[in-house]
């Protein structure tokens, strides 16, 4: 009986440490150039985090999406204005280009084999940029105005390679297929 109780106690201690470290990974993260955000969320898969500040008077969101990624890969964060999931989403994508500079741009995902070519979105995106620090790719942008729609379907993704400055299709592993949900930018 004591062994079972000890095992349970050890499990709860380790789980608590993991949860505290996950929370610190998000809220205590220090961005370069003194960028700050009021809210963050550890996303459940792909070692990713979403940070944001919602401006209620302009209904714009200043955001940063960051995820673990190899320097040869790519990351993307998207809003799907019509449903949950990847198809129909409107994305911000970032990667190292052929000159080894980090770039970020907007693209629309119209099928399961996206071309990820540059494209305008149905909502405004400004000040988009990207950085690669400590094995993480970070996309910065200002989104909106959003109007009264502060809860959105969002999708995040990452792939292993870029060819001719075009991100190649991501793996179809369970974590890649579970990388979607809803987010309320007014949540504090």
XYZ file of N, CA and C in Angstrom:
564
model
N 0.828 -1.196 0.000
C 0.000 0.000 0.000
C 0.866 1.251 0.000
N 1.934 1.232 0.781
C 2.813 2.395 0.849
C 3.466 2.643 -0.506
N 3.816 1.572 -1.203
C 4.444 1.712 -2.506
C 3.491 2.373 -3.508
N 2.217 1.994 -3.478
C 1.226 2.596 -4.357
C 1.033 4.075 -4.039
N 0.971 4.415 -2.767
C 0.827 5.812 -2.353
C 2.045 6.626 -2.752
N 3.224 6.049 -2.598
C 4.454 6.736 -2.978
C 4.481 6.967 -4.483
N 4.067 5.986 -5.253
C 4.040 6.124 -6.708
C 3.072 7.224 -7.135
N 1.896 7.244 -6.504
C 0.915 8.280 -6.831
C 1.443 9.658 -6.474
N 2.061 9.784 -5.300
C 2.615 11.062 -4.870
C 3.699 11.523 -5.843
N 4.578 10.598 -6.233
C 5.639 10.941 -7.184
C 5.040 11.384 -8.516
N 3.993 10.688 -8.985
C 3.323 11.066 -10.229
C 2.773 12.481 -10.131
N 2.079 12.816 -9.038
C 1.491 14.148 -8.888
C 2.561 15.228 -8.779
N 3.664 14.937 -8.142
C 4.761 15.912 -8.051
C 5.332 16.176 -9.440
N 5.600 15.099 -10.190
C 6.144 15.269 -11.546
C 5.163 15.987 -12.464
N 3.888 15.650 -12.360
C 2.871 16.329 -13.165
C 2.805 17.809 -12.819
N 2.895 18.135 -11.532
C 2.868 19.537 -11.103
C 4.072 20.298 -11.644
N 5.235 19.686 -11.593
C 6.443 20.331 -12.121
C 6.276 20.587 -13.617
N 5.745 19.596 -14.345
C 5.523 19.755 -15.778
C 4.570 20.915 -16.050
N 3.457 20.984 -15.312
C 2.482 22.051 -15.522
C 3.069 23.414 -15.200
N 3.833 23.522 -14.131
C 4.464 24.793 -13.777
C 5.454 25.199 -14.862
N 6.272 24.239 -15.330
C 7.228 24.557 -16.391
C 6.529 24.956 -17.678
N 5.410 24.316 -18.007
C 4.657 24.688 -19.205
C 4.129 26.105 -19.089
N 3.585 26.446 -17.931
C 3.059 27.798 -17.717
C 4.187 28.821 -17.791
N 5.335 28.499 -17.195
C 6.460 29.424 -17.243
C 6.960 29.578 -18.671
N 6.922 28.510 -19.434
C 7.353 28.555 -20.811
C 6.580 29.612 -21.589
N 5.351 29.830 -21.200
C 4.502 30.790 -21.892
C 4.605 32.172 -21.250
N 4.207 32.292 -20.007
C 4.072 33.615 -19.382
C 5.393 34.273 -19.015
N 6.442 33.514 -18.807
C 7.725 34.111 -18.427
C 8.682 34.253 -19.594
N 8.205 33.992 -20.785
C 9.067 34.067 -21.949
C 9.448 35.526 -22.216
N 10.721 35.769 -22.507
C 11.199 37.114 -22.823
C 11.472 37.206 -24.316
N 10.740 38.082 -24.975
C 10.908 38.276 -26.412
C 12.044 39.256 -26.682
N 12.647 39.149 -27.861
C 13.682 40.117 -28.240
C 13.065 41.504 -28.451
N 13.912 42.501 -28.402
C 13.525 43.889 -28.671
C 12.419 44.371 -27.746
N 12.394 43.843 -26.526
C 11.436 44.284 -25.493
C 9.978 44.193 -25.924
N 9.652 43.260 -26.788
C 8.248 43.043 -27.150
C 7.555 42.372 -25.981
N 6.348 42.825 -25.682
C 5.586 42.229 -24.584
C 4.145 41.975 -25.035
N 3.537 41.002 -24.391
C 2.157 40.632 -24.675
C 1.449 40.391 -23.356
N 0.162 40.694 -23.297
C -0.569 40.588 -22.033
C -1.087 39.190 -21.749
N -1.269 38.377 -22.784
C -1.874 37.058 -22.617
C -1.092 36.038 -23.432
N -1.060 34.809 -22.932
C -0.442 33.749 -23.717
C -1.130 32.426 -23.416
N -0.942 31.504 -24.334
C -1.529 30.179 -24.181
C -0.540 29.153 -24.707
N -0.279 28.137 -23.894
C 0.504 27.001 -24.358
C -0.436 26.145 -25.195
N -0.110 25.952 -26.453
C -0.958 25.150 -27.334
C -0.687 23.670 -27.076
N -1.700 22.822 -27.209
C -1.581 21.443 -26.732
C -0.662 20.519 -27.531
N -0.309 20.883 -28.751
C 0.574 20.032 -29.555
C 1.586 20.880 -30.309
N 2.614 20.239 -30.798
C 3.669 20.825 -31.633
C 4.558 21.817 -30.876
N 4.619 21.698 -29.550
C 5.496 22.559 -28.741
C 5.375 24.023 -29.152
N 4.152 24.509 -29.131
C 3.856 25.849 -29.631
C 3.159 26.697 -28.571
N 3.312 28.004 -28.715
C 2.704 28.978 -27.814
C 2.164 30.139 -28.629
N 1.052 30.690 -28.165
C 0.482 31.875 -28.788
C 0.456 32.974 -27.740
N 1.015 34.122 -28.082
C 1.052 35.295 -27.204
C 0.288 36.408 -27.894
N -0.461 37.221 -27.133
C -1.186 38.308 -27.768
C -1.555 39.406 -26.787
N -1.836 40.563 -27.375
C -2.432 41.703 -26.678
C -3.593 42.165 -27.546
N -4.784 42.199 -26.951
C -5.970 42.630 -27.672
C -6.255 44.074 -27.322
N -6.397 44.920 -28.344
C -6.728 46.324 -28.151
C -8.215 46.484 -28.430
N -9.010 46.670 -27.381
C -10.468 46.706 -27.543
C -10.951 47.931 -28.318
N -10.223 49.046 -28.272
C -10.691 50.228 -29.008
C -10.471 50.081 -30.514
N -9.373 49.459 -30.925
C -9.118 49.268 -32.359
C -9.563 47.881 -32.848
N -9.876 46.987 -31.939
C -10.182 45.567 -32.181
C -9.077 44.883 -32.989
N -7.834 45.296 -32.725
C -6.674 44.662 -33.346
C -5.958 43.803 -32.310
N -5.279 42.780 -32.803
C -4.523 41.864 -31.959
C -3.060 41.934 -32.366
N -2.221 42.300 -31.420
C -0.782 42.207 -31.609
C -0.395 40.819 -31.116
N 0.220 40.010 -31.968
C 0.429 38.617 -31.599
C 1.818 38.114 -31.963
N 2.182 37.027 -31.269
C 3.392 36.286 -31.586
C 3.056 34.809 -31.476
N 3.377 34.071 -32.506
C 3.251 32.620 -32.482
C 4.669 32.081 -32.478
N 4.979 31.202 -31.532
C 6.319 30.623 -31.495
C 6.226 29.119 -31.291
N 7.120 28.406 -31.969
C 7.101 26.947 -31.908
C 8.508 26.396 -32.116
N 8.776 25.279 -31.460
C 10.042 24.578 -31.683
C 10.100 24.159 -33.144
N 11.263 24.389 -33.749
C 11.393 24.014 -35.155
C 12.862 23.998 -35.534
N 13.220 23.044 -36.360
C 14.546 22.973 -36.940
C 14.722 24.153 -37.900
N 15.924 24.612 -38.079
C 16.156 25.782 -38.936
C 15.803 25.528 -40.401
N 15.683 24.278 -40.814
C 15.332 23.964 -42.204
C 13.832 23.812 -42.406
N 13.067 23.886 -41.327
C 11.624 23.687 -41.411
C 10.864 24.999 -41.563
N 9.571 24.921 -41.264
C 8.701 26.096 -41.349
C 7.624 25.983 -40.276
N 7.029 27.120 -39.933
C 5.891 27.157 -39.013
C 4.796 28.023 -39.620
N 3.565 27.775 -39.166
C 2.440 28.588 -39.613
C 1.405 28.659 -38.501
N 0.743 29.792 -38.435
C -0.402 29.987 -37.542
C -1.493 30.617 -38.385
N -2.743 30.160 -38.193
C -3.810 30.599 -39.085
C -5.125 30.796 -38.352
N -5.978 31.591 -38.966
C -7.382 31.721 -38.568
C -8.205 31.082 -39.674
N -9.160 30.252 -39.279
C -10.101 29.706 -40.252
C -11.432 30.402 -40.018
N -11.821 31.324 -40.897
C -13.023 32.131 -40.660
C -14.339 31.372 -40.794
N -14.324 30.161 -41.370
C -15.586 29.470 -41.637
C -15.804 28.182 -40.851
N -14.725 27.556 -40.368
C -14.875 26.286 -39.651
C -13.580 25.930 -38.940
N -13.580 24.815 -38.210
C -12.348 24.345 -37.589
C -11.584 23.493 -38.586
N -10.275 23.489 -38.472
C -9.436 22.677 -39.344
C -8.630 23.513 -40.316
N -7.785 22.826 -41.057
C -6.821 23.498 -41.916
C -7.430 24.054 -43.205
N -8.202 23.252 -43.912
C -8.724 23.703 -45.205
C -9.644 24.911 -44.992
N -9.363 25.971 -45.731
C -10.102 27.220 -45.591
C -9.426 28.213 -44.664
N -8.334 27.807 -44.056
C -7.658 28.724 -43.124
C -6.813 29.743 -43.884
N -6.567 30.840 -43.200
C -5.780 31.945 -43.749
C -4.605 32.140 -42.813
N -3.407 31.923 -43.328
C -2.239 31.682 -42.486
C -1.152 32.734 -42.593
N -0.380 32.774 -41.520
C 0.896 33.471 -41.469
C 1.942 32.360 -41.439
N 2.884 32.388 -42.345
C 3.886 31.332 -42.442
C 5.278 31.943 -42.355
N 6.232 31.202 -41.770
C 7.600 31.712 -41.635
C 8.607 30.575 -41.838
N 9.766 30.938 -42.395
C 10.844 29.976 -42.619
C 12.100 30.731 -43.032
N 13.229 30.007 -43.055
C 14.467 30.547 -43.617
C 14.379 30.410 -45.136
N 14.594 31.516 -45.848
C 14.537 31.450 -47.308
C 15.880 31.000 -47.886
N 16.013 31.031 -49.196
C 17.218 30.526 -49.859
C 18.475 31.329 -49.537
N 18.312 32.553 -49.014
C 19.479 33.335 -48.586
C 19.696 33.230 -47.083
N 18.998 32.288 -46.447
C 19.084 31.999 -45.019
C 18.567 33.136 -44.132
N 17.685 33.967 -44.679
C 17.013 35.008 -43.894
C 15.637 34.502 -43.497
N 15.194 34.846 -42.291
C 13.833 34.500 -41.881
C 12.865 35.420 -42.614
N 11.838 34.825 -43.195
C 10.790 35.606 -43.836
C 9.437 35.146 -43.301
N 8.476 36.017 -43.418
C 7.099 35.691 -43.031
C 6.170 36.367 -44.024
N 5.082 35.679 -44.363
C 4.089 36.249 -45.267
C 2.745 35.572 -45.025
N 1.725 36.055 -45.696
C 0.381 35.488 -45.564
C 0.087 34.559 -46.739
N -0.736 33.544 -46.462
C -1.120 32.579 -47.481
C -2.486 31.993 -47.153
N -3.159 31.478 -48.155
C -4.450 30.818 -47.948
C -4.276 29.317 -48.169
N -4.897 28.527 -47.288
C -4.826 27.067 -47.388
C -6.158 26.588 -47.972
N -6.121 26.175 -49.224
C -7.356 25.800 -49.917
C -7.537 24.292 -50.052
N -6.485 23.500 -49.746
C -6.595 22.047 -49.841
C -5.596 21.408 -48.891
N -5.593 20.074 -48.833
C -4.648 19.368 -47.969
C -3.256 19.274 -48.562
N -3.056 19.746 -49.757
C -1.710 19.822 -50.322
C -1.443 21.287 -50.684
N -1.263 22.100 -49.647
C -1.143 23.545 -49.894
C 0.133 23.910 -50.625
N 0.007 24.942 -51.440
C 1.186 25.447 -52.136
C 1.883 26.514 -51.301
N 1.191 27.074 -50.359
C 1.726 28.103 -49.462
C 2.372 29.261 -50.211
N 1.783 29.632 -51.330
C 2.216 30.818 -52.063
C 1.673 32.056 -51.365
N 2.334 33.173 -51.548
C 1.848 34.432 -50.966
C 0.437 34.736 -51.465
N -0.417 35.170 -50.536
C -1.789 35.535 -50.903
C -2.341 36.485 -49.840
N -3.225 37.367 -50.277
C -3.909 38.247 -49.329
C -4.953 37.451 -48.563
N -5.307 37.949 -47.384
C -6.292 37.288 -46.536
C -7.573 38.108 -46.483
N -8.618 37.542 -45.924
C -9.896 38.256 -45.822
C -9.897 39.236 -44.653
N -8.868 39.200 -43.834
C -8.706 40.156 -42.740
C -7.329 40.797 -42.879
N -7.185 41.962 -42.264
C -5.929 42.705 -42.396
C -4.839 42.109 -41.511
N -3.636 42.077 -42.052
C -2.438 41.675 -41.312
C -1.378 42.728 -41.611
N -0.777 43.269 -40.564
C 0.290 44.257 -40.749
C 1.469 43.899 -39.843
N 2.581 44.544 -40.114
C 3.803 44.382 -39.312
C 4.215 42.926 -39.151
N 4.049 42.121 -40.185
C 4.415 40.707 -40.095
C 5.930 40.551 -40.238
N 6.501 39.757 -39.340
C 7.936 39.489 -39.373
C 8.190 38.155 -38.678
N 9.422 37.675 -38.774
C 9.762 36.397 -38.158
C 11.193 36.420 -37.649
N 11.435 35.600 -36.633
C 12.774 35.440 -36.059
C 12.992 33.980 -35.726
N 14.264 33.596 -35.659
C 14.630 32.241 -35.245
C 15.575 32.372 -34.063
N 15.126 31.916 -32.894
C 15.901 32.014 -31.662
C 15.758 30.735 -30.860
N 16.865 30.215 -30.366
C 16.844 29.060 -29.462
C 16.004 27.904 -30.001
N 16.214 27.569 -31.257
C 15.482 26.468 -31.909
C 13.981 26.684 -31.955
N 13.559 27.931 -31.997
C 12.147 28.272 -32.153
C 11.995 29.268 -33.288
N 10.927 29.078 -34.055
C 10.540 30.077 -35.043
C 9.412 30.893 -34.429
N 9.506 32.209 -34.605
C 8.521 33.124 -34.034
C 7.969 33.994 -35.153
N 6.647 34.066 -35.239
C 5.977 34.962 -36.180
C 5.348 36.082 -35.358
N 5.610 37.319 -35.743
C 5.001 38.498 -35.129
C 4.069 39.140 -36.151
N 2.933 39.658 -35.685
C 2.024 40.358 -36.603
C 0.977 41.126 -35.807
N 0.320 42.037 -36.499
C -0.871 42.708 -35.971
C -2.018 42.276 -36.877
N -3.068 41.759 -36.265
C -4.219 41.234 -36.998
C -5.431 42.097 -36.700
N -6.177 42.428 -37.734
C -7.419 43.161 -37.532
C -7.394 44.517 -38.202
N -8.517 45.192 -38.035
C -9.517 45.062 -36.980
C -10.410 43.826 -37.147
N -10.767 43.250 -35.990
C -11.608 42.059 -35.961
C -13.082 42.372 -35.795
N -13.414 43.609 -35.434
C -14.811 43.945 -35.181
C -15.288 43.239 -33.925
N -16.483 42.670 -33.981
C -17.047 41.993 -32.814
C -16.625 40.533 -32.712
N -15.874 40.038 -33.665
C -15.483 38.624 -33.695
C -14.144 38.414 -32.997
N -14.148 38.309 -31.677
C -12.891 38.100 -30.963
C -12.588 36.633 -30.717
N -13.573 35.755 -30.896
C -13.342 34.311 -30.792
C -13.208 33.759 -32.203
N -12.080 33.093 -32.462
C -11.803 32.591 -33.803
C -11.380 31.128 -33.753
N -11.595 30.437 -34.864
C -11.010 29.104 -35.061
C -9.566 29.335 -35.476
N -8.637 28.665 -34.802
C -7.249 28.837 -35.209
C -6.594 27.476 -35.429
N -5.551 27.501 -36.237
C -4.807 26.313 -36.630
C -3.333 26.678 -36.546
N -2.501 25.756 -36.104
C -1.059 25.986 -36.107
C -0.404 24.742 -36.679
N 0.760 24.941 -37.302
C 1.357 23.830 -38.012
C 2.852 24.026 -38.154
N 3.544 22.975 -38.499
C 4.974 23.029 -38.762
C 5.361 21.919 -39.708
N 6.317 22.208 -40.558
C 6.793 21.219 -41.513
C 8.295 21.090 -41.449
N 8.804 20.064 -42.078
C 10.218 19.725 -41.957
C 11.111 20.341 -43.013
N 10.518 20.807 -44.140
C 11.400 21.286 -45.200
C 10.765 22.400 -46.024
N 11.660 23.134 -46.673
C 11.296 24.211 -47.593
C 12.086 23.965 -48.872
N 11.426 24.051 -50.019
C 12.106 23.840 -51.299
C 11.786 25.011 -52.220
N 12.821 25.636 -52.766
C 12.650 26.801 -53.649
C 11.790 27.876 -52.986
N 12.024 28.093 -51.706
C 11.310 29.099 -50.905
C 9.812 28.827 -50.787
N 9.417 27.557 -50.894
C 8.025 27.147 -50.695
C 8.006 26.066 -49.610
N 7.283 26.291 -48.503
C 7.167 25.247 -47.482
C 6.532 23.992 -48.070
N 7.115 22.850 -47.728
C 6.613 21.568 -48.217
C 5.608 20.993 -47.214
N 4.791 20.080 -47.658
C 3.708 19.543 -46.851
C 4.226 18.980 -45.517
N 3.454 19.183 -44.475
C 3.836 18.711 -43.150
C 3.540 17.220 -43.000
N 4.169 16.564 -42.011
C 3.845 15.151 -41.757
C 2.386 15.012 -41.310
N 1.815 13.868 -41.540
C 0.443 13.601 -41.115
C 0.438 12.726 -39.859
N 1.178 13.169 -38.847
C 1.212 12.505 -37.548
C 0.060 13.029 -36.702
N -0.282 12.322 -35.637
C -1.441 12.718 -34.825
C -1.323 14.147 -34.309
N -0.121 14.558 -33.892
C 0.030 15.924 -33.377
C -0.246 16.972 -34.451
N 0.061 16.654 -35.691
C -0.223 17.589 -36.785
C -1.708 17.634 -37.114
N -2.394 16.534 -36.894
C -3.825 16.468 -37.187
C -4.675 17.020 -36.045
N -4.057 17.271 -34.882
C -4.776 17.798 -33.715
C -4.471 19.271 -33.450
N -3.814 19.939 -34.362
C -3.342 21.299 -34.116
C -4.361 22.354 -34.554
N -5.528 22.322 -33.904
C -6.544 23.332 -34.170
C -7.417 23.485 -32.936
N -8.132 24.596 -32.866
C -9.027 24.857 -31.741
C -9.660 26.227 -31.902
N -10.163 26.746 -30.788
C -10.717 28.104 -30.769
C -9.933 28.929 -29.763
N -9.859 30.212 -30.040
C -9.189 31.144 -29.123
C -10.044 32.399 -29.024
N -10.169 32.925 -27.810
C -10.875 34.183 -27.586
C -9.837 35.231 -27.217
N -9.623 36.183 -28.102
C -8.591 37.189 -27.873
C -8.927 38.135 -26.715
N -10.180 38.175 -26.274
C -10.531 39.003 -25.115
C -10.242 38.305 -23.792
N -9.896 37.016 -23.850
C -9.571 36.277 -22.628
C -8.311 36.857 -22.002
N -8.387 37.030 -20.716
C -7.204 37.549 -20.001
C -6.637 36.468 -19.124
